[in-house]
């Protein structure tokens, strides 16, 4: 039976696997999932351009939701799929557009949707408006599953909790890391980041602060907040994933500053730092980060409060024994939770089970 994995961006899984073997970047686990399923990957480069009427329609639709590229990819898979065949949509926007366009074509595929940010209520509610077209959802944490079930109510489709995978071979500690003098503090990411608070917090602390301003899932709805003036001890740039990995390894602390109304962001950077044995300070008022702080896996700090962040960072740096113990506990947590083959086994088994 044909199966489709739908992506909003192009990924060269073969090249990425080769780079992972050469320790140049982490592998992309979806490559293994697609191979196990024998699935057809539908992404922008695999889709023929839609006809002019469809392009005009998608241009109009994108003013209200997502973008033309997502609508075009969803259109391509909606044309090719048949009732009963499987579609795995890797994101809320693809889930909604695929559900909508297959409904217009009066097709009923088995649709499984990966939901990254159920905390973003308006787009999640829009997706749930078509929940009868969805076979099941996949989320990366218990907190996100609870939020999705709350919004979906008693008729919410099944929700599979499957933690995102961190390549633990790539993101790993080294036995004798080179530590900087003054100490290096690292931050990373774009979505919902509050680098204004971080800049104010570290200005008078004798550390070097290196920010890697990139994201695997950037969003125009959740742009970072940058300071108008950087302190002398802080730099913001764009590093490769290998450079970022080496930054985690060399740092004495990773700080993830988030805006007050962040929508469950920051987890990937926290997991990567944990995997590399780097202790973490993060804005942690709710959700998974609050749970991690309560468990002692990270140090939590209040949002948009430079004084509190300053005090937290200074106290953490003054207690290396505490930081070392926390880093060991966090590393054990990710080693147990983020097993890539376990992920592939469970996801492929549930995708096959979703077919009808």
mmCIF file of C-alpha atoms in Angstrom:
data_model
loop_
_atom_site.group_PDB
_atom_site.id
_atom_site.type_symbol
_atom_site.label_atom_id
_atom_site.label_comp_id
_atom_site.label_asym_id
_atom_site.label_seq_id
_atom_site.Cartn_x
_atom_site.Cartn_y
_atom_site.Cartn_z
ATOM 1 C CA UNK A 1 0.000 0.000 0.000
ATOM 2 C CA UNK A 2 1.435 3.441 -0.928
ATOM 3 C CA UNK A 3 2.521 5.610 1.979
ATOM 4 C CA UNK A 4 3.469 9.275 1.944
ATOM 5 C CA UNK A 5 5.649 11.330 4.294
ATOM 6 C CA UNK A 6 4.973 15.026 3.717
ATOM 7 C CA UNK A 7 7.628 17.670 4.429
ATOM 8 C CA UNK A 8 7.501 21.457 4.165
ATOM 9 C CA UNK A 9 11.245 21.562 3.359
ATOM 10 C CA UNK A 10 13.579 19.451 1.261
ATOM 11 C CA UNK A 11 15.968 17.068 3.008
ATOM 12 C CA UNK A 12 18.658 15.011 1.327
ATOM 13 C CA UNK A 13 18.537 12.034 3.687
ATOM 14 C CA UNK A 14 21.338 10.186 1.886
ATOM 15 C CA UNK A 15 23.685 13.155 2.117
ATOM 16 C CA UNK A 16 22.707 13.783 5.740
ATOM 17 C CA UNK A 17 23.420 10.164 6.643
ATOM 18 C CA UNK A 18 26.840 10.462 5.005
ATOM 19 C CA UNK A 19 27.586 13.662 6.900
ATOM 20 C CA UNK A 20 26.519 12.001 10.143
ATOM 21 C CA UNK A 21 28.937 9.140 9.505
ATOM 22 C CA UNK A 22 31.697 11.741 9.067
ATOM 23 C CA UNK A 23 30.692 13.537 12.301
ATOM 24 C CA UNK A 24 29.776 16.674 10.365
ATOM 25 C CA UNK A 25 26.133 16.873 11.471
ATOM 26 C CA UNK A 26 23.460 14.822 13.249
ATOM 27 C CA UNK A 27 21.451 12.354 11.206
ATOM 28 C CA UNK A 28 17.803 13.003 10.350
ATOM 29 C CA UNK A 29 15.720 10.227 11.841
ATOM 30 C CA UNK A 30 12.936 10.655 9.283
ATOM 31 C CA UNK A 31 15.255 9.128 6.710
ATOM 32 C CA UNK A 32 15.176 5.874 8.684
ATOM 33 C CA UNK A 33 11.392 6.111 9.101
ATOM 34 C CA UNK A 34 10.846 6.594 5.357
ATOM 35 C CA UNK A 35 13.144 3.684 4.542
ATOM 36 C CA UNK A 36 11.392 1.395 7.032
ATOM 37 C CA UNK A 37 7.963 2.333 5.657
ATOM 38 C CA UNK A 38 9.000 2.319 2.017
ATOM 39 C CA UNK A 39 7.293 5.703 1.916
ATOM 40 C CA UNK A 40 7.242 8.273 -0.866
ATOM 41 C CA UNK A 41 8.631 11.600 0.361
ATOM 42 C CA UNK A 42 6.577 14.595 -0.772
ATOM 43 C CA UNK A 43 8.460 17.894 -0.387
ATOM 44 C CA UNK A 44 8.760 21.112 -2.428
ATOM 45 C CA UNK A 45 11.337 19.747 -4.900
ATOM 46 C CA UNK A 46 9.279 16.614 -5.628
ATOM 47 C CA UNK A 47 6.103 18.523 -6.534
ATOM 48 C CA UNK A 48 5.114 19.771 -9.951
ATOM 49 C CA UNK A 49 4.024 23.403 -9.959
ATOM 50 C CA UNK A 50 0.262 23.697 -9.516
ATOM 51 C CA UNK A 51 -1.787 25.135 -12.341
ATOM 52 C CA UNK A 52 -2.391 28.883 -12.454
ATOM 53 C CA UNK A 53 -5.871 28.742 -10.868
ATOM 54 C CA UNK A 54 -4.529 26.685 -7.971
ATOM 55 C CA UNK A 55 -1.563 29.048 -7.560
ATOM 56 C CA UNK A 56 -3.915 32.008 -7.351
ATOM 57 C CA UNK A 57 -6.071 30.155 -4.833
ATOM 58 C CA UNK A 58 -3.057 29.213 -2.691
ATOM 59 C CA UNK A 59 -1.735 32.769 -2.847
ATOM 60 C CA UNK A 60 -5.057 34.007 -1.481
ATOM 61 C CA UNK A 61 -5.229 31.236 1.152
ATOM 62 C CA UNK A 62 -1.686 31.963 2.353
ATOM 63 C CA UNK A 63 -2.771 35.443 3.425
ATOM 64 C CA UNK A 64 -4.811 33.773 6.127
ATOM 65 C CA UNK A 65 -2.849 30.587 6.842
ATOM 66 C CA UNK A 66 0.662 29.234 6.276
ATOM 67 C CA UNK A 67 2.355 29.887 2.915
ATOM 68 C CA UNK A 68 2.066 29.041 -0.772
ATOM 69 C CA UNK A 69 4.747 26.343 -0.545
ATOM 70 C CA UNK A 70 2.870 24.398 2.135
ATOM 71 C CA UNK A 71 -0.396 24.652 0.209
ATOM 72 C CA UNK A 72 1.364 23.444 -2.952
ATOM 73 C CA UNK A 73 2.921 20.420 -1.214
ATOM 74 C CA UNK A 74 -0.422 19.514 0.353
ATOM 75 C CA UNK A 75 -2.081 19.885 -3.059
ATOM 76 C CA UNK A 76 0.438 17.493 -4.599
ATOM 77 C CA UNK A 77 -0.121 14.731 -2.054
ATOM 78 C CA UNK A 78 -3.894 15.254 -2.063
ATOM 79 C CA UNK A 79 -3.917 14.605 -5.816
ATOM 80 C CA UNK A 80 -1.850 11.409 -5.530
ATOM 81 C CA UNK A 81 -3.243 9.725 -2.427
ATOM 82 C CA UNK A 82 -6.214 7.366 -2.429
ATOM 83 C CA UNK A 83 -8.733 6.646 0.268
ATOM 84 C CA UNK A 84 -7.247 4.312 2.873
ATOM 85 C CA UNK A 85 -3.611 5.094 2.048
ATOM 86 C CA UNK A 86 -1.325 6.601 4.680
ATOM 87 C CA UNK A 87 -0.116 10.209 4.928
ATOM 88 C CA UNK A 88 2.273 11.308 7.684
ATOM 89 C CA UNK A 89 2.211 15.117 7.823
ATOM 90 C CA UNK A 90 5.201 16.584 9.666
ATOM 91 C CA UNK A 91 3.625 19.698 11.144
ATOM 92 C CA UNK A 92 0.351 21.374 11.983
ATOM 93 C CA UNK A 93 0.279 23.489 8.816
ATOM 94 C CA UNK A 94 0.728 20.453 6.584
ATOM 95 C CA UNK A 95 -1.822 18.538 8.655
ATOM 96 C CA UNK A 96 -4.488 21.183 8.177
ATOM 97 C CA UNK A 97 -3.830 21.807 4.471
ATOM 98 C CA UNK A 98 -3.706 18.085 3.636
ATOM 99 C CA UNK A 99 -6.903 17.429 5.612
ATOM 100 C CA UNK A 100 -8.654 20.340 3.905
ATOM 101 C CA UNK A 101 -7.566 19.515 0.342
ATOM 102 C CA UNK A 102 -8.250 15.769 0.624
ATOM 103 C CA UNK A 103 -11.701 16.668 1.976
ATOM 104 C CA UNK A 104 -12.313 18.838 -1.114
ATOM 105 C CA UNK A 105 -11.348 15.863 -3.282
ATOM 106 C CA UNK A 106 -13.632 13.556 -1.284
ATOM 107 C CA UNK A 107 -10.769 11.275 -0.318
ATOM 108 C CA UNK A 108 -10.318 9.735 3.105
ATOM 109 C CA UNK A 109 -6.679 8.763 3.685
ATOM 110 C CA UNK A 110 -5.288 7.638 7.028
ATOM 111 C CA UNK A 111 -3.793 10.958 8.155
ATOM 112 C CA UNK A 112 -1.280 11.100 11.011
ATOM 113 C CA UNK A 113 -0.140 14.602 11.985
ATOM 114 C CA UNK A 114 2.941 15.567 13.984
ATOM 115 C CA UNK A 115 2.000 18.541 16.179
ATOM 116 C CA UNK A 116 4.974 20.549 17.392
ATOM 117 C CA UNK A 117 3.281 23.422 19.225
ATOM 118 C CA UNK A 118 -0.209 22.642 20.546
ATOM 119 C CA UNK A 119 0.389 25.558 22.943
ATOM 120 C CA UNK A 120 -0.259 27.884 19.996
ATOM 121 C CA UNK A 121 -3.981 27.760 20.421
ATOM 122 C CA UNK A 122 -5.391 29.467 17.274
ATOM 123 C CA UNK A 123 -3.574 27.274 14.690
ATOM 124 C CA UNK A 124 -4.151 24.187 16.837
ATOM 125 C CA UNK A 125 -7.867 24.903 17.028
ATOM 126 C CA UNK A 126 -7.931 25.374 13.264
ATOM 127 C CA UNK A 127 -6.366 21.943 12.799
ATOM 128 C CA UNK A 128 -8.792 20.443 15.319
ATOM 129 C CA UNK A 129 -11.695 21.865 13.350
ATOM 130 C CA UNK A 130 -10.855 19.063 10.892
ATOM 131 C CA UNK A 131 -10.089 16.479 13.572
ATOM 132 C CA UNK A 132 -12.562 14.000 12.065
ATOM 133 C CA UNK A 133 -10.218 13.865 9.076
ATOM 134 C CA UNK A 134 -7.245 12.984 11.310
ATOM 135 C CA UNK A 135 -6.480 9.415 12.359
ATOM 136 C CA UNK A 136 -4.003 10.320 15.092
ATOM 137 C CA UNK A 137 -1.558 12.932 16.327
ATOM 138 C CA UNK A 138 2.101 12.631 17.341
ATOM 139 C CA UNK A 139 3.636 14.959 19.969
ATOM 140 C CA UNK A 140 6.992 15.105 21.700
ATOM 141 C CA UNK A 141 5.993 15.279 25.376
ATOM 142 C CA UNK A 142 3.301 14.415 27.900
ATOM 143 C CA UNK A 143 2.654 18.115 28.494
ATOM 144 C CA UNK A 144 1.951 18.726 24.813
ATOM 145 C CA UNK A 145 -0.289 15.649 24.700
ATOM 146 C CA UNK A 146 -2.344 16.963 27.626
ATOM 147 C CA UNK A 147 -2.729 20.350 25.975
ATOM 148 C CA UNK A 148 -3.803 18.823 22.673
ATOM 149 C CA UNK A 149 -6.347 16.543 24.373
ATOM 150 C CA UNK A 150 -7.742 19.506 26.314
ATOM 151 C CA UNK A 151 -8.256 21.475 23.118
ATOM 152 C CA UNK A 152 -9.581 18.450 21.230
ATOM 153 C CA UNK A 153 -12.100 17.462 23.854
ATOM 154 C CA UNK A 154 -13.812 14.105 24.088
ATOM 155 C CA UNK A 155 -13.651 13.535 20.330
ATOM 156 C CA UNK A 156 -9.920 14.248 20.030
ATOM 157 C CA UNK A 157 -8.163 11.622 17.881
ATOM 158 C CA UNK A 158 -5.580 9.359 19.521
ATOM 159 C CA UNK A 159 -2.396 11.138 20.633
ATOM 160 C CA UNK A 160 0.938 9.296 20.526
ATOM 161 C CA UNK A 161 3.664 10.701 22.775
ATOM 162 C CA UNK A 162 7.016 10.080 21.131
ATOM 163 C CA UNK A 163 9.924 12.236 22.337
ATOM 164 C CA UNK A 164 11.897 13.910 19.592
ATOM 165 C CA UNK A 165 15.192 12.257 18.832
ATOM 166 C CA UNK A 166 18.570 13.765 19.611
ATOM 167 C CA UNK A 167 21.469 12.101 17.801
ATOM 168 C CA UNK A 168 23.358 10.988 20.894
ATOM 169 C CA UNK A 169 26.360 9.920 18.845
ATOM 170 C CA UNK A 170 26.733 13.451 17.489
ATOM 171 C CA UNK A 171 25.544 15.445 20.508
ATOM 172 C CA UNK A 172 27.796 13.861 23.111
ATOM 173 C CA UNK A 173 30.302 15.022 25.716
ATOM 174 C CA UNK A 174 34.047 14.650 25.366
ATOM 175 C CA UNK A 175 36.314 13.352 28.110
ATOM 176 C CA UNK A 176 38.597 16.373 28.357
ATOM 177 C CA UNK A 177 36.701 19.477 27.191
ATOM 178 C CA UNK A 178 38.626 22.682 26.631
ATOM 179 C CA UNK A 179 37.170 25.324 28.933
ATOM 180 C CA UNK A 180 37.606 29.011 28.215
ATOM 181 C CA UNK A 181 39.016 31.729 30.426
ATOM 182 C CA UNK A 182 36.855 33.673 31.047
ATOM 183 C CA UNK A 183 34.179 30.965 31.104
ATOM 184 C CA UNK A 184 32.023 30.434 28.007
ATOM 185 C CA UNK A 185 28.227 30.683 28.243
ATOM 186 C CA UNK A 186 26.271 29.482 25.208
ATOM 187 C CA UNK A 187 22.780 30.201 23.941
ATOM 188 C CA UNK A 188 21.057 29.151 20.732
ATOM 189 C CA UNK A 189 17.829 29.267 18.761
ATOM 190 C CA UNK A 190 15.461 31.776 17.206
ATOM 191 C CA UNK A 191 11.890 30.933 18.112
ATOM 192 C CA UNK A 192 10.549 32.914 21.093
ATOM 193 C CA UNK A 193 14.064 33.855 22.244
ATOM 194 C CA UNK A 194 14.601 36.856 24.518
ATOM 195 C CA UNK A 195 18.176 37.924 23.919
ATOM 196 C CA UNK A 196 17.466 41.376 25.365
ATOM 197 C CA UNK A 197 17.083 39.880 28.843
ATOM 198 C CA UNK A 198 20.171 37.713 28.354
ATOM 199 C CA UNK A 199 22.266 40.700 27.258
ATOM 200 C CA UNK A 200 21.253 42.746 30.298
ATOM 201 C CA UNK A 201 21.796 39.795 32.620
ATOM 202 C CA UNK A 202 25.355 38.966 31.542
ATOM 203 C CA UNK A 203 26.758 42.432 30.902
ATOM 204 C CA UNK A 204 28.518 42.652 34.273
ATOM 205 C CA UNK A 205 29.405 38.953 34.647
ATOM 206 C CA UNK A 206 33.006 37.976 33.725
ATOM 207 C CA UNK A 207 32.023 35.460 31.016
ATOM 208 C CA UNK A 208 32.029 35.223 27.234
ATOM 209 C CA UNK A 209 28.527 34.739 25.803
ATOM 210 C CA UNK A 210 28.227 33.176 22.359
ATOM 211 C CA UNK A 211 24.765 33.003 20.767
ATOM 212 C CA UNK A 212 24.056 30.733 17.809
ATOM 213 C CA UNK A 213 21.060 32.438 16.178
ATOM 214 C CA UNK A 214 19.551 29.673 14.089
ATOM 215 C CA UNK A 215 16.607 27.299 14.274
ATOM 216 C CA UNK A 216 15.515 24.122 12.506
ATOM 217 C CA UNK A 217 11.927 25.394 12.641
ATOM 218 C CA UNK A 218 11.916 29.195 12.314
ATOM 219 C CA UNK A 219 8.561 30.914 12.423
ATOM 220 C CA UNK A 220 7.519 34.367 11.322
ATOM 221 C CA UNK A 221 5.078 34.310 14.246
ATOM 222 C CA UNK A 222 7.786 33.770 16.843
ATOM 223 C CA UNK A 223 10.799 35.877 15.935
ATOM 224 C CA UNK A 224 13.564 36.435 18.508
ATOM 225 C CA UNK A 225 13.922 39.648 20.481
ATOM 226 C CA UNK A 226 17.393 41.140 19.953
ATOM 227 C CA UNK A 227 19.043 43.890 22.025
ATOM 228 C CA UNK A 228 19.721 47.218 20.303
ATOM 229 C CA UNK A 229 23.228 47.124 21.715
ATOM 230 C CA UNK A 230 25.266 44.025 22.536
ATOM 231 C CA UNK A 231 27.440 44.065 25.665
ATOM 232 C CA UNK A 232 31.163 43.750 25.001
ATOM 233 C CA UNK A 233 31.213 40.153 26.249
ATOM 234 C CA UNK A 234 28.370 38.905 23.981
ATOM 235 C CA UNK A 235 28.350 37.899 20.308
ATOM 236 C CA UNK A 236 25.482 36.714 18.107
ATOM 237 C CA UNK A 237 26.198 34.713 14.969
ATOM 238 C CA UNK A 238 25.180 31.722 12.875
ATOM 239 C CA UNK A 239 27.167 28.533 13.374
ATOM 240 C CA UNK A 240 26.952 25.110 11.790
ATOM 241 C CA UNK A 241 25.510 22.286 13.872
ATOM 242 C CA UNK A 242 29.020 20.902 14.378
ATOM 243 C CA UNK A 243 30.221 24.291 15.602
ATOM 244 C CA UNK A 244 27.213 24.525 17.901
ATOM 245 C CA UNK A 245 27.932 21.032 19.247
ATOM 246 C CA UNK A 246 31.504 22.073 19.997
ATOM 247 C CA UNK A 247 30.223 25.209 21.732
ATOM 248 C CA UNK A 248 28.095 23.071 24.074
ATOM 249 C CA UNK A 249 31.130 20.914 24.807
ATOM 250 C CA UNK A 250 33.330 23.890 25.677
ATOM 251 C CA UNK A 251 30.750 25.877 27.647
ATOM 252 C CA UNK A 252 30.304 25.868 31.386
ATOM 253 C CA UNK A 253 26.621 26.783 30.963
ATOM 254 C CA UNK A 254 23.896 26.926 28.315
ATOM 255 C CA UNK A 255 21.251 29.616 28.859
ATOM 256 C CA UNK A 256 17.903 29.484 27.024
ATOM 257 C CA UNK A 257 16.105 32.852 27.525
ATOM 258 C CA UNK A 258 12.468 32.816 26.379
ATOM 259 C CA UNK A 259 9.798 35.481 26.153
ATOM 260 C CA UNK A 260 7.068 35.359 28.794
ATOM 261 C CA UNK A 261 4.379 34.063 26.443
ATOM 262 C CA UNK A 262 6.564 31.532 24.669
ATOM 263 C CA UNK A 263 4.676 28.610 23.198
ATOM 264 C CA UNK A 264 6.655 25.630 24.421
ATOM 265 C CA UNK A 265 9.852 26.606 22.615
ATOM 266 C CA UNK A 266 13.472 25.962 23.560
ATOM 267 C CA UNK A 267 13.324 22.208 24.097
ATOM 268 C CA UNK A 268 15.667 21.197 21.285
ATOM 269 C CA UNK A 269 18.507 23.397 22.538
ATOM 270 C CA UNK A 270 17.956 22.156 26.101
ATOM 271 C CA UNK A 271 18.120 18.507 24.955
ATOM 272 C CA UNK A 272 21.220 19.086 22.817
ATOM 273 C CA UNK A 273 23.052 20.795 25.681
ATOM 274 C CA UNK A 274 22.025 18.023 28.093
ATOM 275 C CA UNK A 275 23.306 15.402 25.657
ATOM 276 C CA UNK A 276 26.661 17.184 25.458
ATOM 277 C CA UNK A 277 26.964 17.271 29.248
ATOM 278 C CA UNK A 278 26.477 21.031 29.505
ATOM 279 C CA UNK A 279 24.325 22.290 32.413
ATOM 280 C CA UNK A 280 21.326 24.427 31.483
ATOM 281 C CA UNK A 281 19.617 27.553 32.789
ATOM 282 C CA UNK A 282 16.305 28.229 31.035
ATOM 283 C CA UNK A 283 13.168 30.312 31.318
ATOM 284 C CA UNK A 284 10.846 27.775 32.923
ATOM 285 C CA UNK A 285 7.401 28.975 33.932
ATOM 286 C CA UNK A 286 5.241 26.181 32.514
ATOM 287 C CA UNK A 287 5.255 23.031 30.435
ATOM 288 C CA UNK A 288 8.197 20.700 29.999
ATOM 289 C CA UNK A 289 10.871 23.174 31.072
ATOM 290 C CA UNK A 290 9.066 23.815 34.368
ATOM 291 C CA UNK A 291 8.911 20.051 34.896
ATOM 292 C CA UNK A 292 12.632 19.705 34.160
ATOM 293 C CA UNK A 293 13.426 22.485 36.636
ATOM 294 C CA UNK A 294 11.287 20.797 39.317
ATOM 295 C CA UNK A 295 13.186 17.535 38.725
ATOM 296 C CA UNK A 296 16.565 19.247 38.995
ATOM 297 C CA UNK A 297 17.522 18.572 35.371
ATOM 298 C CA UNK A 298 17.900 22.289 34.631
ATOM 299 C CA UNK A 299 17.862 25.535 36.613
ATOM 300 C CA UNK A 300 14.683 27.508 35.993
ATOM 301 C CA UNK A 301 14.423 31.283 35.893
ATOM 302 C CA UNK A 302 11.523 33.720 35.570
ATOM 303 C CA UNK A 303 10.878 35.294 32.141
ATOM 304 C CA UNK A 304 11.928 38.796 31.085
ATOM 305 C CA UNK A 305 13.668 39.484 34.392
ATOM 306 C CA UNK A 306 17.333 40.448 33.802
ATOM 307 C CA UNK A 307 18.069 40.782 37.526
ATOM 308 C CA UNK A 308 16.775 37.284 38.272
ATOM 309 C CA UNK A 309 18.681 35.819 35.331
ATOM 310 C CA UNK A 310 21.857 37.649 36.397
ATOM 311 C CA UNK A 311 21.545 36.277 39.923
ATOM 312 C CA UNK A 312 20.777 32.758 38.681
ATOM 313 C CA UNK A 313 23.757 32.653 36.305
ATOM 314 C CA UNK A 314 26.146 34.023 38.940
ATOM 315 C CA UNK A 315 24.930 31.517 41.539
ATOM 316 C CA UNK A 316 25.232 28.634 39.085
ATOM 317 C CA UNK A 317 28.792 29.553 38.085
ATOM 318 C CA UNK A 318 29.756 29.844 41.751
ATOM 319 C CA UNK A 319 28.709 26.228 42.409
ATOM 320 C CA UNK A 320 30.491 23.972 39.864
ATOM 321 C CA UNK A 321 29.817 20.878 41.982
ATOM 322 C CA UNK A 322 26.073 21.429 41.682
ATOM 323 C CA UNK A 323 26.379 22.089 37.944
ATOM 324 C CA UNK A 324 28.389 18.921 37.384
ATOM 325 C CA UNK A 325 25.889 16.746 39.267
ATOM 326 C CA UNK A 326 22.968 18.328 37.387
ATOM 327 C CA UNK A 327 24.685 17.811 34.044
ATOM 328 C CA UNK A 328 25.305 14.132 34.826
ATOM 329 C CA UNK A 329 21.657 13.622 35.784
ATOM 330 C CA UNK A 330 20.443 15.426 32.650
ATOM 331 C CA UNK A 331 22.780 13.438 30.409
ATOM 332 C CA UNK A 332 21.420 10.189 31.875
ATOM 333 C CA UNK A 333 17.882 11.469 31.240
ATOM 334 C CA UNK A 334 18.418 12.103 27.521
ATOM 335 C CA UNK A 335 20.410 8.886 27.077
ATOM 336 C CA UNK A 336 17.441 6.891 28.391
ATOM 337 C CA UNK A 337 14.699 8.894 26.674
ATOM 338 C CA UNK A 338 16.064 9.690 23.215
ATOM 339 C CA UNK A 339 16.843 6.322 21.685
ATOM 340 C CA UNK A 340 16.696 6.660 17.897
ATOM 341 C CA UNK A 341 15.916 3.042 17.031
ATOM 342 C CA UNK A 342 13.223 2.960 19.706
ATOM 343 C CA UNK A 343 11.718 6.055 18.042
ATOM 344 C CA UNK A 344 11.820 4.501 14.565
ATOM 345 C CA UNK A 345 10.284 1.244 15.811
ATOM 346 C CA UNK A 346 7.390 2.906 17.631
ATOM 347 C CA UNK A 347 6.600 5.511 14.971
ATOM 348 C CA UNK A 348 6.647 3.086 12.039
ATOM 349 C CA UNK A 349 4.562 0.554 13.973
ATOM 350 C CA UNK A 350 1.937 3.186 14.782
ATOM 351 C CA UNK A 351 1.905 4.561 11.252
ATOM 352 C CA UNK A 352 1.302 1.088 9.842
ATOM 353 C CA UNK A 353 -1.423 0.513 12.432
ATOM 354 C CA UNK A 354 -3.113 3.756 11.325
ATOM 355 C CA UNK A 355 -3.759 2.442 7.824
ATOM 356 C CA UNK A 356 -7.223 1.227 6.951
#
